[in-house]
GROMACS .gro file of N, CA, C and O in nm:
model
  364
    1UNK      N    1  -0.429  -5.051   9.323
    1UNK     CA    2  -0.500  -5.004   9.440
    1UNK      C    3  -0.569  -4.873   9.407
    1UNK      O    4  -0.510  -4.783   9.348
    2UNK      N    5  -0.695  -4.857   9.444
    2UNK     CA    6  -0.769  -4.736   9.413
    2UNK      C    7  -0.824  -4.676   9.541
    2UNK      O    8  -0.838  -4.743   9.643
    3UNK      N    9  -0.856  -4.549   9.531
    3UNK     CA   10  -0.921  -4.481   9.643
    3UNK      C   11  -1.050  -4.418   9.592
    3UNK      O   12  -1.093  -4.444   9.481
    4UNK      N   13  -1.111  -4.331   9.675
    4UNK     CA   14  -1.240  -4.273   9.638
    4UNK      C   15  -1.227  -4.177   9.521
    4UNK      O   16  -1.322  -4.156   9.448
    5UNK      N   17  -1.109  -4.120   9.499
    5UNK     CA   18  -1.093  -4.022   9.393
    5UNK      C   19  -1.060  -4.087   9.260
    5UNK      O   20  -1.115  -4.055   9.157
    6UNK      N   21  -0.966  -4.179   9.260
    6UNK     CA   22  -0.927  -4.243   9.136
    6UNK      C   23  -0.808  -4.333   9.158
    6UNK      O   24  -0.770  -4.365   9.270
    7UNK      N   25  -0.747  -4.372   9.052
    7UNK     CA   26  -0.634  -4.463   9.058
    7UNK      C   27  -0.509  -4.389   9.107
    7UNK      O   28  -0.490  -4.272   9.077
    8UNK      N   29  -0.426  -4.459   9.182
    8UNK     CA   30  -0.300  -4.400   9.228
    8UNK      C   31  -0.208  -4.383   9.108
    8UNK      O   32  -0.134  -4.286   9.097
    9UNK      N   33  -0.213  -4.477   9.017
    9UNK     CA   34  -0.126  -4.470   8.899
    9UNK      C   35  -0.167  -4.360   8.803
    9UNK      O   36  -0.084  -4.302   8.734
   10UNK      N   37  -0.294  -4.329   8.796
   10UNK     CA   38  -0.347  -4.229   8.704
   10UNK      C   39  -0.427  -4.126   8.782
   10UNK      O   40  -0.547  -4.143   8.803
   11UNK      N   41  -0.367  -4.017   8.826
   11UNK     CA   42  -0.444  -3.916   8.899
   11UNK      C   43  -0.553  -3.854   8.812
   11UNK      O   44  -0.547  -3.860   8.689
   12UNK      N   45  -0.652  -3.793   8.880
   12UNK     CA   46  -0.765  -3.735   8.808
   12UNK      C   47  -0.723  -3.625   8.711
   12UNK      O   48  -0.784  -3.607   8.607
   13UNK      N   49  -0.619  -3.552   8.745
   13UNK     CA   50  -0.577  -3.442   8.658
   13UNK      C   51  -0.529  -3.493   8.523
   13UNK      O   52  -0.539  -3.424   8.423
   14UNK      N   53  -0.479  -3.617   8.518
   14UNK     CA   54  -0.431  -3.670   8.392
   14UNK      C   55  -0.539  -3.748   8.317
   14UNK      O   56  -0.519  -3.784   8.203
   15UNK      N   57  -0.651  -3.772   8.381
   15UNK     CA   58  -0.759  -3.848   8.317
   15UNK      C   59  -0.824  -3.767   8.205
   15UNK      O   60  -0.865  -3.822   8.104
   16UNK      N   61  -0.837  -3.637   8.225
   16UNK     CA   62  -0.906  -3.554   8.128
   16UNK      C   63  -0.808  -3.506   8.022
   16UNK      O   64  -0.693  -3.476   8.050
   17UNK      N   65  -0.858  -3.497   7.899
   17UNK     CA   66  -0.775  -3.442   7.793
   17UNK      C   67  -0.777  -3.291   7.804
   17UNK      O   68  -0.882  -3.230   7.822
   18UNK      N   69  -0.660  -3.230   7.787
   18UNK     CA   70  -0.651  -3.084   7.795
   18UNK      C   71  -0.663  -3.027   7.654
   18UNK      O   72  -0.596  -3.071   7.562
   19UNK      N   73  -0.751  -2.929   7.641
   19UNK     CA   74  -0.768  -2.862   7.514
   19UNK      C   75  -0.675  -2.740   7.511
   19UNK      O   76  -0.662  -2.671   7.611
   20UNK      N   77  -0.610  -2.715   7.399
   20UNK     CA   78  -0.523  -2.597   7.392
   20UNK      C   79  -0.605  -2.469   7.397
   20UNK      O   80  -0.714  -2.461   7.338
   21UNK      N   81  -0.551  -2.370   7.469
   21UNK     CA   82  -0.621  -2.240   7.477
   21UNK      C   83  -0.600  -2.163   7.348
   21UNK      O   84  -0.493  -2.165   7.290
   22UNK      N   85  -0.703  -2.097   7.308
   22UNK     CA   86  -0.694  -2.018   7.186
   22UNK      C   87  -0.692  -1.869   7.215
   22UNK      O   88  -0.714  -1.789   7.126
   23UNK      N   89  -0.671  -1.828   7.340
   23UNK     CA   90  -0.661  -1.687   7.373
   23UNK      C   91  -0.789  -1.626   7.426
   23UNK      O   92  -0.790  -1.510   7.463
   24UNK      N   93  -0.894  -1.699   7.429
   24UNK     CA   94  -1.019  -1.649   7.484
   24UNK      C   95  -1.080  -1.540   7.397
   24UNK      O   96  -1.065  -1.538   7.276
   25UNK      N   97  -1.150  -1.447   7.459
   25UNK     CA   98  -1.219  -1.341   7.387
   25UNK      C   99  -1.124  -1.238   7.330
   25UNK      O  100  -1.153  -1.173   7.232
   26UNK      N  101  -1.009  -1.219   7.393
   26UNK     CA  102  -0.916  -1.116   7.347
   26UNK      C  103  -0.859  -1.147   7.210
   26UNK      O  104  -0.832  -1.057   7.132
   27UNK      N  105  -0.837  -1.271   7.179
   27UNK     CA  106  -0.776  -1.307   7.052
   27UNK      C  107  -0.871  -1.282   6.936
   27UNK      O  108  -0.828  -1.266   6.823
   28UNK      N  109  -0.999  -1.277   6.961
   28UNK     CA  110  -1.097  -1.262   6.854
   28UNK      C  111  -1.114  -1.117   6.812
   28UNK      O  112  -1.164  -1.090   6.704
   29UNK      N  113  -1.074  -1.022   6.898
   29UNK     CA  114  -1.094  -0.881   6.868
   29UNK      C  115  -0.964  -0.820   6.817
   29UNK      O  116  -0.857  -0.858   6.858
   30UNK      N  117  -0.979  -0.724   6.729
   30UNK     CA  118  -0.863  -0.654   6.678
   30UNK      C  119  -0.813  -0.551   6.778
   30UNK      O  120  -0.880  -0.521   6.878
   31UNK      N  121  -0.697  -0.493   6.752
   31UNK     CA  122  -0.641  -0.396   6.847
   31UNK      C  123  -0.726  -0.271   6.862
   31UNK      O  124  -0.735  -0.215   6.972
   32UNK      N  125  -0.791  -0.226   6.756
   32UNK     CA  126  -0.875  -0.106   6.767
   32UNK      C  127  -0.999  -0.133   6.850
   32UNK      O  128  -1.043  -0.047   6.927
   33UNK      N  129  -1.055  -0.252   6.837
   33UNK     CA  130  -1.174  -0.286   6.917
   33UNK      C  131  -1.137  -0.298   7.064
   33UNK      O  132  -1.212  -0.258   7.152
   34UNK      N  133  -1.017  -0.355   7.093
   34UNK     CA  134  -0.973  -0.365   7.232
   34UNK      C  135  -0.946  -0.227   7.290
   34UNK      O  136  -0.979  -0.201   7.405
   35UNK      N  137  -0.890  -0.136   7.209
   35UNK     CA  138  -0.865   0.001   7.255
   35UNK      C  139  -0.997   0.073   7.282
   35UNK      O  140  -1.011   0.142   7.384
   36UNK      N  141  -1.095   0.056   7.194
   36UNK     CA  142  -1.226   0.117   7.214
   36UNK      C  143  -1.292   0.062   7.341
   36UNK      O  144  -1.353   0.138   7.418
   37UNK      N  145  -1.280  -0.068   7.364
   37UNK     CA  146  -1.335  -0.129   7.485
   37UNK      C  147  -1.267  -0.072   7.609
   37UNK      O  148  -1.333  -0.041   7.709
   38UNK      N  149  -1.135  -0.055   7.602
   38UNK     CA  150  -1.059   0.001   7.714
   38UNK      C  151  -1.111   0.141   7.748
   38UNK      O  152  -1.137   0.173   7.865
   39UNK      N  153  -1.129   0.227   7.648
   39UNK     CA  154  -1.178   0.362   7.674
   39UNK      C  155  -1.323   0.362   7.723
   39UNK      O  156  -1.360   0.444   7.807
   40UNK      N  157  -1.406   0.273   7.674
   40UNK     CA  158  -1.543   0.263   7.725
   40UNK      C  159  -1.543   0.224   7.873
   40UNK      O  160  -1.623   0.273   7.952
   41UNK      N  161  -1.452   0.133   7.910
   41UNK     CA  162  -1.442   0.093   8.051
   41UNK      C  163  -1.393   0.208   8.137
   41UNK      O  164  -1.438   0.224   8.251
   42UNK      N  165  -1.302   0.290   8.084
   42UNK     CA  166  -1.255   0.407   8.158
   42UNK      C  167  -1.371   0.503   8.185
   42UNK      O  168  -1.390   0.550   8.297
   43UNK      N  169  -1.449   0.531   8.083
   43UNK     CA  170  -1.563   0.622   8.098
   43UNK      C  171  -1.664   0.565   8.198
   43UNK      O  172  -1.717   0.637   8.284
   44UNK      N  173  -1.687   0.435   8.193
   44UNK     CA  174  -1.781   0.372   8.287
   44UNK      C  175  -1.730   0.385   8.431
   44UNK      O  176  -1.810   0.410   8.522
   45UNK      N  177  -1.600   0.368   8.452
   45UNK     CA  178  -1.545   0.382   8.587
   45UNK      C  179  -1.551   0.526   8.635
   45UNK      O  180  -1.577   0.553   8.752
   46UNK      N  181  -1.526   0.621   8.545
   46UNK     CA  182  -1.531   0.763   8.584
   46UNK      C  183  -1.673   0.806   8.621
   46UNK      O  184  -1.690   0.897   8.701
   47UNK      N  185  -1.773   0.741   8.564
   47UNK     CA  186  -1.910   0.773   8.602
   47UNK      C  187  -1.943   0.727   8.742
   47UNK      O  188  -2.034   0.779   8.806
   48UNK      N  189  -1.868   0.628   8.794
   48UNK     CA  190  -1.891   0.578   8.930
   48UNK      C  191  -1.827   0.666   9.036
   48UNK      O  192  -1.860   0.653   9.153
   49UNK      N  193  -1.736   0.754   8.995
   49UNK     CA  194  -1.662   0.836   9.090
   49UNK      C  195  -1.755   0.939   9.154
   49UNK      O  196  -1.836   1.002   9.087
   50UNK      N  197  -1.741   0.957   9.285
   50UNK     CA  198  -1.816   1.061   9.356
   50UNK      C  199  -1.728   1.185   9.356
   50UNK      O  200  -1.627   1.193   9.425
   51UNK      N  201  -1.763   1.282   9.273
   51UNK     CA  202  -1.683   1.402   9.258
   51UNK      C  203  -1.712   1.498   9.372
   51UNK      O  204  -1.825   1.511   9.416
   52UNK      N  205  -1.610   1.569   9.422
   52UNK     CA  206  -1.633   1.664   9.531
   52UNK      C  207  -1.708   1.788   9.482
   52UNK      O  208  -1.699   1.826   9.365
   53UNK      N  209  -1.779   1.851   9.576
   53UNK     CA  210  -1.848   1.975   9.542
   53UNK      C  211  -1.744   2.087   9.535
   53UNK      O  212  -1.628   2.070   9.572
   54UNK      N  213  -1.787   2.204   9.490
   54UNK     CA  214  -1.695   2.317   9.477
   54UNK      C  215  -1.641   2.358   9.614
   54UNK      O  216  -1.522   2.388   9.628
   55UNK      N  217  -1.725   2.357   9.716
   55UNK     CA  218  -1.678   2.397   9.849
   55UNK      C  219  -1.579   2.294   9.905
   55UNK      O  220  -1.479   2.331   9.968
   56UNK      N  221  -1.604   2.166   9.883
   56UNK     CA  222  -1.509   2.064   9.927
   56UNK      C  223  -1.376   2.079   9.854
   56UNK      O  224  -1.270   2.069   9.915
   57UNK      N  225  -1.383   2.105   9.725
   57UNK     CA  226  -1.262   2.120   9.646
   57UNK      C  227  -1.181   2.241   9.693
   57UNK      O  228  -1.058   2.234   9.705
   58UNK      N  229  -1.250   2.351   9.725
   58UNK     CA  230  -1.183   2.470   9.777
   58UNK      C  231  -1.118   2.441   9.911
   58UNK      O  232  -1.003   2.480   9.936
   59UNK      N  233  -1.187   2.368   9.998
   59UNK     CA  234  -1.133   2.333  10.128
   59UNK      C  235  -1.010   2.244  10.114
   59UNK      O  236  -0.907   2.269  10.177
   60UNK      N  237  -1.019   2.141  10.032
   60UNK     CA  238  -0.906   2.049  10.012
   60UNK      C  239  -0.785   2.122   9.955
   60UNK      O  240  -0.672   2.101   9.997
   61UNK      N  241  -0.810   2.210   9.857
   61UNK     CA  242  -0.701   2.285   9.795
   61UNK      C  243  -0.634   2.378   9.896
   61UNK      O  244  -0.511   2.388   9.902
   62UNK      N  245  -0.713   2.444   9.979
   62UNK     CA  246  -0.659   2.533  10.081
   62UNK      C  247  -0.575   2.455  10.181
   62UNK      O  248  -0.464   2.500  10.218
   63UNK      N  249  -0.623   2.342  10.225
   63UNK     CA  250  -0.547   2.260  10.321
   63UNK      C  251  -0.414   2.216  10.260
   63UNK      O  252  -0.310   2.222  10.326
   64UNK      N  253  -0.414   2.175  10.135
   64UNK     CA  254  -0.291   2.130  10.070
   64UNK      C  255  -0.192   2.246  10.057
   64UNK      O  256  -0.073   2.231  10.087
   65UNK      N  257  -0.239   2.364  10.016
   65UNK     CA  258  -0.150   2.479  10.001
   65UNK      C  259  -0.091   2.519  10.136
   65UNK      O  260   0.030   2.546  10.146
   66UNK      N  261  -0.172   2.522  10.241
   66UNK     CA  262  -0.122   2.557  10.374
   66UNK      C  263  -0.019   2.454  10.421
   66UNK      O  264   0.087   2.489  10.475
   67UNK      N  265  -0.045   2.326  10.399
   67UNK     CA  266   0.048   2.221  10.438
   67UNK      C  267   0.182   2.237  10.365
   67UNK      O  268   0.288   2.225  10.426
   68UNK      N  269   0.176   2.265  10.236
   68UNK     CA  270   0.299   2.281  10.157
   68UNK      C  271   0.378   2.401  10.206
   68UNK      O  272   0.501   2.395  10.220
   69UNK      N  273   0.311   2.512  10.236
   69UNK     CA  274   0.380   2.632  10.286
   69UNK      C  275   0.445   2.603  10.421
   69UNK      O  276   0.560   2.643  10.446
   70UNK      N  277   0.376   2.533  10.509
   70UNK     CA  278   0.433   2.498  10.640
   70UNK      C  279   0.555   2.408  10.622
   70UNK      O  280   0.659   2.427  10.688
   71UNK      N  281   0.546   2.309  10.534
   71UNK     CA  282   0.660   2.220  10.511
   71UNK      C  283   0.778   2.294  10.450
   71UNK      O  284   0.893   2.268  10.486
   72UNK      N  285   0.752   2.389  10.360
   72UNK     CA  286   0.861   2.470  10.303
   72UNK      C  287   0.929   2.549  10.414
   72UNK      O  288   1.052   2.558  10.420
   73UNK      N  289   0.850   2.609  10.502
   73UNK     CA  290   0.907   2.684  10.614
   73UNK      C  291   0.989   2.595  10.705
   73UNK      O  292   1.099   2.634  10.749
   74UNK      N  293   0.940   2.477  10.735
   74UNK     CA  294   1.011   2.384  10.823
   74UNK      C  295   1.144   2.341  10.762
   74UNK      O  296   1.248   2.342  10.828
   75UNK      N  297   1.143   2.305  10.635
   75UNK     CA  298   1.265   2.264  10.566
   75UNK      C  299   1.363   2.381  10.558
   75UNK      O  300   1.484   2.363  10.575
   76UNK      N  301   1.314   2.502  10.535
   76UNK     CA  302   1.399   2.621  10.530
   76UNK      C  303   1.466   2.645  10.664
   76UNK      O  304   1.587   2.673  10.671
   77UNK      N  305   1.391   2.634  10.773
   77UNK     CA  306   1.448   2.652  10.907
   77UNK      C  307   1.553   2.546  10.938
   77UNK      O  308   1.660   2.577  10.993
   78UNK      N  309   1.525   2.422  10.906
   78UNK     CA  310   1.621   2.315  10.931
   78UNK      C  311   1.747   2.337  10.846
   78UNK      O  312   1.860   2.322  10.895
   79UNK      N  313   1.728   2.375  10.721
   79UNK     CA  314   1.843   2.400  10.634
   79UNK      C  315   1.927   2.516  10.687
   79UNK      O  316   2.051   2.507  10.691
   80UNK      N  317   1.863   2.625  10.729
   80UNK     CA  318   1.935   2.740  10.784
   80UNK      C  319   2.009   2.700  10.912
   80UNK      O  320   2.125   2.736  10.931
   81UNK      N  321   1.942   2.624  10.997
   81UNK     CA  322   2.005   2.580  11.122
   81UNK      C  323   2.125   2.490  11.097
   81UNK      O  324   2.230   2.506  11.162
   82UNK      N  325   2.114   2.396  11.006
   82UNK     CA  326   2.227   2.309  10.974
   82UNK      C  327   2.341   2.387  10.909
   82UNK      O  328   2.458   2.356  10.932
   83UNK      N  329   2.307   2.487  10.829
   83UNK     CA  330   2.410   2.571  10.766
   83UNK      C  331   2.488   2.648  10.873
   83UNK      O  332   2.611   2.654  10.870
   84UNK      N  333   2.414   2.705  10.968
   84UNK     CA  334   2.481   2.777  11.078
   84UNK      C  335   2.565   2.683  11.165
   84UNK      O  336   2.676   2.718  11.205
   85UNK      N  337   2.512   2.565  11.191
   85UNK     CA  338   2.586   2.466  11.273
   85UNK      C  339   2.713   2.421  11.201
   85UNK      O  340   2.821   2.410  11.263
   86UNK      N  341   2.705   2.399  11.070
   86UNK     CA  342   2.824   2.359  10.994
   86UNK      C  343   2.925   2.472  10.989
   86UNK      O  344   3.046   2.449  10.999
   87UNK      N  345   2.877   2.597  10.977
   87UNK     CA  346   2.968   2.712  10.980
   87UNK      C  347   3.037   2.727  11.113
   87UNK      O  348   3.155   2.763  11.122
   88UNK      N  349   2.964   2.700  11.221
   88UNK     CA  350   3.022   2.711  11.355
   88UNK      C  351   3.123   2.600  11.382
   88UNK      O  352   3.230   2.623  11.440
   89UNK      N  353   3.090   2.475  11.337
   89UNK     CA  354   3.178   2.362  11.362
   89UNK      C  355   3.303   2.369  11.276
   89UNK      O  356   3.415   2.349  11.323
   90UNK      N  357   3.287   2.396  11.146
   90UNK     CA  358   3.399   2.393  11.054
   90UNK      C  359   3.462   2.529  11.032
   90UNK      O  360   3.558   2.542  10.957
   91UNK      N  361   3.405   2.634  11.090
   91UNK     CA  362   3.456   2.766  11.099
   91UNK      C  363   3.495   2.842  10.986
   91UNK      O  364   3.566   2.917  10.952
   0.00000   0.00000   0.00000
């Protein structure tokens, strides 16, 4: 019995002969050529990056430093408060 695709006994996937893979393009290049290609691709991607201006970089750096100082203060206050609470509870 057959259908529009092929025989029930022999599916289409088994009709074609499979060729063994030989590794594609990577197998043909040596390790140094692959490393050189990798670094060329890195440089090409870095050229696509939109780098911030000096004023943007200064603004971002200032915001990060202020945020870190605020978080240090918050953690210090919580630590001091918990220390005092533990001293009061455990005496």
